[in-house]
Amino acid sequence: ENKVYTIGEALIDFIPDETGVALKDVKEFKRVMGGAPANVAVAVAKLGGKSAFISKLGRDSFGEHIIDTLKANAVNTNWVFKTDEANTGLAFVSLQKDGQRDFSFYRNPSADMLLTENDVDDVPLTNNDILHFCSVDLIDAPVKKAHRRLIEAGLNSDTLISFDPNVRLPLWPSHTECKNAILEFLPYAHILKISDDELEFITGINDADKAIQSLFVGNVQWVVYTLGSKGATIITRDNKKVTSPSFLVKACDTTGAGDAFIGALLYKLSENKQTINSLKNISSTEMTKILQFCNGYAALTTTRSGAVDALSSLDETVKFINRK
Ligand code: ATP
């Protein structure tokens, strides 16, 4: 059975009901599961695909809440470990009027950073599976080695590897360390998702076309370039380029739109039983259809608040995409 495995951080986001209030003045927060790779696993499962999340949580109530949320959404949690050595990570967030987010993280270290190489040794990756990772847990900690071990095991089994850097600078000691970790892991990936906000930071090139070309290093076959309300483009290593506009919606919260987008893409690839080799032969028409689906799925997410709660099912998505 084709499965989408995601590895990395899950944490609790504390989100205020009110927007436009500085973090220091927020009085009440709502707790929701966060962490990009965890959100992606939920998106795949909500669409009806098979997904498993690989991480470590603190043996605490917040860790329990995350496991409950994953299980309620049919994500396999066989590789979600628990530790007494650190707590589940927390992030307090405020939403400024201009849409900017202000964060305060409790992550020194958080349990996800303690995932070890041994923990991931028995993940049964095959050439029918997809392995997806992000950059937050490429920080200097045991979890970075766990990523490398699992990615290398995946490459040995011809597993399709997907990387969404999903840059979160406040979690890094310096911008350079974040950028270097992303560049170090980039060549492993067959599929690289990158947003317009991240392209110049990662490549150091301000011409978008040239910047995208510079990303075709190592295994990279597809660069999936997302442009918020302007939709998305897939550029292939052999220079095919397919673009699809986004859906016109009244966006109320774009948190997690990127996670929804890549979740939808990985769901489609796993549904269509794509492998590293078939990825090279996929037609432009098929790529356009996939992009439309991902844009629709992500747009629908922006019309609802929250990350996980905003993710829709396959039925809802198809209805939305075919609306007149
Ligand atoms: P995130 O905020 O989760 O980090 P991101 O920066 O990774 O997101 P974006 O490029 O902002 O990614 O958005 C991803 C996709 O979500 C877009 O390609 C588009 O399909 C959809 N999307 C985002 N914002 C909007 C919007 N305002 N209207 C319609 N669709 C949107």
Coordinates of C-alpha atoms and ligand atoms in Angstrom, one line a residue:
E1 CA 0.0 0.0 0.0
N2 CA 1.3 3.5 -0.9
K3 CA 1.9 5.6 2.2
V4 CA 3.0 9.1 2.9
Y5 CA 5.4 9.3 5.8
T6 CA 6.1 12.7 7.3
I7 CA 8.9 13.4 9.8
G8 CA 9.6 16.4 12.1
E9 CA 8.0 18.6 14.7
A10 CA 4.5 18.6 16.2
L11 CA 3.8 21.2 18.8
I12 CA 1.0 23.0 20.4
D13 CA 0.2 26.4 19.0
F14 CA -1.6 28.8 21.4
I15 CA -3.6 31.2 19.2
P16 CA -5.5 34.3 20.3
D17 CA -9.1 34.7 19.3
E18 CA -8.5 38.4 18.6
T19 CA -6.2 39.7 15.8
G20 CA -4.3 43.0 15.9
V21 CA -3.2 42.6 19.5
A22 CA 0.5 42.5 20.4
L23 CA 1.6 39.1 21.9
K24 CA 2.3 40.8 25.2
D25 CA -1.3 42.0 25.5
V26 CA -3.1 38.8 24.5
K27 CA -5.2 37.6 27.4
E28 CA -6.6 34.3 26.1
F29 CA -5.3 31.6 23.8
K30 CA -6.8 28.6 22.2
R31 CA -4.7 25.4 22.0
V32 CA -4.3 23.7 18.6
M33 CA -2.0 21.1 17.2
G34 CA 0.7 22.6 15.0
G35 CA 3.9 21.7 13.2
A36 CA 4.1 21.5 9.4
P37 CA 4.9 17.8 9.0
A38 CA 2.1 16.9 11.4
N39 CA -0.4 19.1 9.4
V40 CA 0.7 17.5 6.2
A41 CA 0.1 14.0 7.5
V42 CA -3.4 15.1 8.6
A43 CA -4.1 16.6 5.2
V44 CA -3.2 13.4 3.4
A45 CA -5.4 11.3 5.7
K46 CA -8.3 13.7 5.5
L47 CA -8.3 13.3 1.7
G48 CA -8.5 9.6 2.2
G49 CA -4.8 8.7 1.7
K50 CA -2.6 6.7 4.0
S51 CA -0.2 8.7 6.2
A52 CA 2.1 8.1 9.1
F53 CA 3.8 10.8 11.3
I54 CA 7.2 10.2 12.7
S55 CA 8.2 12.3 15.8
K56 CA 8.8 12.4 19.5
L57 CA 6.6 14.1 22.1
G58 CA 6.8 14.8 25.8
R59 CA 5.1 12.4 28.1
D60 CA 2.6 15.2 29.0
S61 CA -1.0 16.3 28.3
F62 CA 0.0 18.4 25.3
G63 CA 1.7 15.3 23.8
E64 CA -1.5 13.3 24.5
H65 CA -3.6 16.0 22.7
I66 CA -1.4 15.8 19.6
I67 CA -1.7 12.0 19.6
D68 CA -5.5 12.2 20.0
T69 CA -5.7 14.7 17.1
L70 CA -3.6 12.6 14.8
K71 CA -5.5 9.4 15.6
A72 CA -8.9 11.2 15.3
N73 CA -7.8 12.1 11.7
A74 CA -6.6 8.5 10.9
V75 CA -2.9 9.3 10.9
N76 CA -0.7 6.3 11.8
T77 CA 1.1 7.1 15.1
N78 CA 3.2 3.9 15.4
W79 CA 6.4 6.1 15.2
V80 CA 5.3 8.8 17.5
F81 CA 7.5 8.2 20.5
K82 CA 7.2 9.7 24.0
T83 CA 10.0 10.9 26.3
D84 CA 10.5 12.1 29.9
E85 CA 13.6 14.1 28.9
A86 CA 11.8 17.1 27.4
N87 CA 8.3 18.5 27.1
T88 CA 6.2 18.8 24.0
G89 CA 7.1 22.1 22.2
L90 CA 4.8 25.1 22.6
A91 CA 4.4 28.2 20.5
F92 CA 2.4 31.3 21.5
V93 CA 1.3 33.2 18.5
S94 CA -0.3 36.6 17.9
L95 CA -1.7 37.8 14.7
Q96 CA -0.9 41.4 13.8
K97 CA -3.3 43.6 11.8
D98 CA -1.0 43.3 8.7
G99 CA -1.2 39.5 8.8
Q100 CA 2.3 39.2 10.3
R101 CA 2.7 36.7 13.1
D102 CA 4.6 37.3 16.3
F103 CA 5.9 34.2 18.1
S104 CA 7.1 33.1 21.5
F105 CA 8.5 29.5 21.5
Y106 CA 9.0 27.1 24.4
R107 CA 11.4 24.7 22.9
N108 CA 14.7 24.4 24.8
P109 CA 14.8 21.6 23.8
S110 CA 11.4 20.3 22.9
A111 CA 10.8 16.5 22.7
D112 CA 10.7 16.4 18.9
M113 CA 14.4 17.5 18.9
L114 CA 15.2 14.3 20.8
L115 CA 14.0 11.8 18.1
T116 CA 17.0 9.5 17.4
E117 CA 18.4 7.5 14.5
N118 CA 17.5 4.3 16.3
D119 CA 13.8 5.4 16.6
V120 CA 13.5 5.5 12.8
D121 CA 15.4 2.4 12.0
D122 CA 12.3 0.2 11.5
V123 CA 10.2 2.5 9.3
P124 CA 9.4 0.2 6.4
L125 CA 10.0 2.6 3.5
T126 CA 9.5 1.2 0.0
N127 CA 9.5 2.4 -3.6
N128 CA 5.7 2.9 -3.4
D129 CA 6.0 5.3 -0.5
I130 CA 6.7 9.0 -0.1
L131 CA 8.8 10.6 2.7
H132 CA 8.2 14.2 3.4
F133 CA 10.3 16.5 5.7
C134 CA 10.6 20.2 6.6
S135 CA 13.4 22.4 8.0
V136 CA 12.5 23.2 11.6
D137 CA 13.9 19.9 12.8
L138 CA 17.1 20.2 10.8
I139 CA 18.4 22.1 13.8
D140 CA 21.6 20.9 15.5
A141 CA 20.0 18.1 17.7
P142 CA 19.6 14.3 17.5
V143 CA 16.5 14.8 15.3
K144 CA 18.7 16.1 12.5
K145 CA 20.6 12.8 12.4
A146 CA 17.3 10.9 12.5
H147 CA 16.2 12.8 9.4
R148 CA 19.4 11.9 7.6
R149 CA 19.2 8.3 8.6
L150 CA 15.6 8.0 7.4
I151 CA 16.1 9.9 4.2
E152 CA 19.1 7.7 3.3
A153 CA 17.1 4.6 4.0
G154 CA 14.4 6.0 1.8
L155 CA 16.9 6.7 -1.0
N156 CA 18.2 3.1 -0.7
S157 CA 14.6 1.9 -1.2
D158 CA 13.8 4.3 -4.1
T159 CA 11.2 6.1 -1.9
L160 CA 10.1 9.4 -3.3
I161 CA 11.5 12.2 -1.1
S162 CA 9.7 15.5 -0.6
F163 CA 11.0 18.6 1.1
D164 CA 9.2 21.8 2.1
P165 CA 11.7 24.0 3.9
N166 CA 8.9 26.1 5.4
V167 CA 11.4 28.6 6.8
R168 CA 10.8 29.6 10.5
L169 CA 13.6 31.9 11.3
P170 CA 12.7 32.7 14.9
L171 CA 13.6 29.0 15.7
W172 CA 17.2 29.3 14.6
P173 CA 20.2 30.8 16.3
S174 CA 21.0 32.7 13.1
H175 CA 19.7 33.1 9.5
T176 CA 22.9 31.5 8.1
E177 CA 22.4 28.3 10.1
C178 CA 18.8 28.0 8.8
K179 CA 19.9 28.6 5.2
N180 CA 22.8 26.2 5.5
A181 CA 20.7 23.4 6.9
I182 CA 18.2 23.8 4.1
L183 CA 21.0 23.8 1.4
E184 CA 22.5 20.7 3.1
F185 CA 19.3 18.7 2.8
L186 CA 18.0 20.1 -0.6
P187 CA 20.0 17.6 -2.8
Y188 CA 18.2 14.6 -1.1
A189 CA 14.7 15.7 -2.3
H190 CA 13.0 14.7 -5.6
I191 CA 10.3 17.2 -4.9
L192 CA 11.0 20.6 -3.5
K193 CA 8.2 22.9 -2.4
I194 CA 9.2 26.5 -2.1
S195 CA 7.1 29.7 -1.6
D196 CA 7.7 33.1 -3.2
D197 CA 8.7 34.4 0.3
E198 CA 11.4 31.8 0.7
L199 CA 13.0 31.7 -2.8
E200 CA 15.5 34.6 -2.5
F201 CA 16.4 33.7 1.1
I202 CA 17.3 30.2 0.2
T203 CA 19.1 30.8 -3.1
G204 CA 20.5 34.3 -2.6
I205 CA 19.2 35.1 -6.2
N206 CA 16.5 37.8 -6.7
D207 CA 15.5 36.8 -10.3
A208 CA 12.9 34.1 -9.7
D209 CA 13.6 32.0 -12.9
K210 CA 17.3 32.0 -12.2
A211 CA 16.7 31.2 -8.5
I212 CA 14.5 28.2 -9.4
Q213 CA 17.1 26.9 -11.8
S214 CA 19.7 27.0 -9.1
L215 CA 17.6 24.6 -7.0
F216 CA 18.0 21.7 -9.5
V217 CA 20.9 20.1 -7.5
G218 CA 21.3 16.4 -6.5
N219 CA 18.0 14.5 -6.8
V220 CA 15.7 17.4 -7.4
Q221 CA 13.2 16.6 -10.2
W222 CA 10.3 19.0 -9.5
V223 CA 10.4 22.5 -7.9
V224 CA 6.8 23.3 -6.8
Y225 CA 6.7 27.1 -6.5
T226 CA 3.7 28.5 -4.6
L227 CA 2.7 32.2 -4.8
G228 CA 0.0 32.6 -2.2
S229 CA -3.2 34.1 -3.9
K230 CA -1.4 34.0 -7.2
G231 CA -1.5 30.2 -7.4
A232 CA 1.4 27.8 -8.1
T233 CA 3.8 26.5 -10.7
I234 CA 5.7 23.2 -11.2
I235 CA 9.0 23.4 -12.9
T236 CA 10.7 20.1 -13.9
R237 CA 14.3 19.3 -14.2
D238 CA 13.9 18.9 -18.0
N239 CA 12.3 22.3 -18.2
K240 CA 8.6 21.6 -18.4
K241 CA 6.7 24.4 -16.7
V242 CA 3.1 24.2 -15.7
T243 CA 1.2 27.0 -13.9
S244 CA -2.3 27.1 -12.4
P245 CA -4.0 30.2 -10.9
S246 CA -5.4 30.0 -7.4
F247 CA -9.1 30.0 -6.6
L248 CA -10.8 33.3 -5.8
V249 CA -11.8 33.1 -2.1
K250 CA -12.4 35.4 0.8
A251 CA -9.3 34.3 2.7
C252 CA -9.6 34.7 6.5
D253 CA -6.6 32.7 7.7
T254 CA -3.8 31.6 5.5
T255 CA -2.0 29.7 8.3
G256 CA -1.3 26.2 7.0
A257 CA -2.2 27.0 3.4
G258 CA 1.3 25.7 2.4
D259 CA 0.9 22.6 4.4
A260 CA -2.5 21.9 2.9
F261 CA -1.1 22.5 -0.6
I262 CA 1.8 20.0 -0.2
G263 CA -0.5 17.6 1.6
A264 CA -2.8 17.6 -1.4
L265 CA 0.1 17.2 -3.8
L266 CA 1.5 14.2 -1.9
Y267 CA -2.0 12.7 -1.7
K268 CA -2.4 12.9 -5.4
L269 CA 1.1 11.5 -6.2
S270 CA 0.5 8.6 -3.8
E271 CA -3.0 8.0 -5.2
N272 CA -1.6 7.9 -8.7
K273 CA 1.1 5.5 -7.6
Q274 CA 3.9 7.9 -8.8
T275 CA 7.4 6.7 -8.3
I276 CA 10.8 8.5 -8.8
N277 CA 10.8 7.2 -12.4
S278 CA 7.2 7.8 -13.3
L279 CA 7.6 11.4 -12.0
K280 CA 9.9 12.0 -15.0
N281 CA 7.3 10.9 -17.5
I282 CA 4.2 12.6 -16.2
S283 CA 2.4 14.7 -18.8
S284 CA 1.8 18.5 -18.6
T285 CA -1.9 17.9 -18.7
E286 CA -1.7 15.6 -15.7
M287 CA 0.5 18.1 -13.8
T288 CA -2.0 20.9 -14.5
K289 CA -4.8 18.8 -13.0
I290 CA -2.7 18.1 -9.9
L291 CA -1.9 21.7 -9.5
Q292 CA -5.6 22.7 -9.8
F293 CA -6.5 20.2 -7.1
C294 CA -3.8 21.5 -4.8
N295 CA -4.7 25.1 -5.3
G296 CA -8.4 24.2 -4.6
Y297 CA -7.5 22.3 -1.5
A298 CA -5.3 25.1 -0.2
A299 CA -7.7 27.9 -1.1
L300 CA -10.5 26.2 0.8
T301 CA -8.3 26.0 3.8
T302 CA -7.8 29.8 3.8
T303 CA -11.5 30.3 4.2
R304 CA -11.5 28.7 7.6
S305 CA -9.5 29.5 10.7
G306 CA -6.8 27.2 12.2
A307 CA -4.5 24.7 10.5
V308 CA -5.8 21.2 11.1
D309 CA -9.5 22.2 11.6
A310 CA -9.4 24.1 8.3
L311 CA -8.4 21.0 6.3
S312 CA -11.3 19.6 4.2
S313 CA -12.2 16.1 3.0
L314 CA -12.0 14.9 -0.6
D315 CA -15.8 15.3 -1.2
E316 CA -15.8 18.9 0.0
T317 CA -12.7 19.7 -2.1
V318 CA -14.1 18.2 -5.3
K319 CA -17.4 20.1 -4.8
F320 CA -15.5 23.3 -4.2
I321 CA -13.3 22.9 -7.3
N322 CA -16.3 22.1 -9.5
R323 CA -18.5 24.9 -8.1
K324 CA -20.1 27.1 -10.8
Ligands
ATP1 P1 2.2 29.0 4.9 O1 1.5 30.3 5.3 O2 1.4 27.8 5.2 O3 3.7 29.0 5.2 P2 3.3 29.1 2.2 O4 4.0 30.5 2.3 O5 4.1 27.9 2.3 O6 2.1 29.1 3.3 P3 1.7 30.2 0.0 O7 2.4 30.3 -1.2 O8 1.4 31.4 0.9 O9 2.5 29.1 0.8 O10 0.3 29.4 -0.2 C1 0.3 28.1 -0.6 C2 -0.9 27.9 -1.6 O11 -2.1 28.2 -0.8 C3 -1.0 28.8 -2.8 O12 -0.2 28.2 -3.8 C4 -2.5 28.8 -3.1 O13 -2.8 27.6 -3.7 C5 -3.1 28.8 -1.7 N1 -3.4 30.1 -1.2 C6 -2.6 30.8 -0.3 N2 -3.2 32.1 -0.1 C7 -4.3 32.1 -0.8 C8 -5.4 33.1 -1.0 N3 -5.3 34.3 -0.4 N4 -6.4 32.8 -1.9 C9 -6.4 31.6 -2.5 N5 -5.5 30.6 -2.4 C10 -4.4 30.9 -1.5

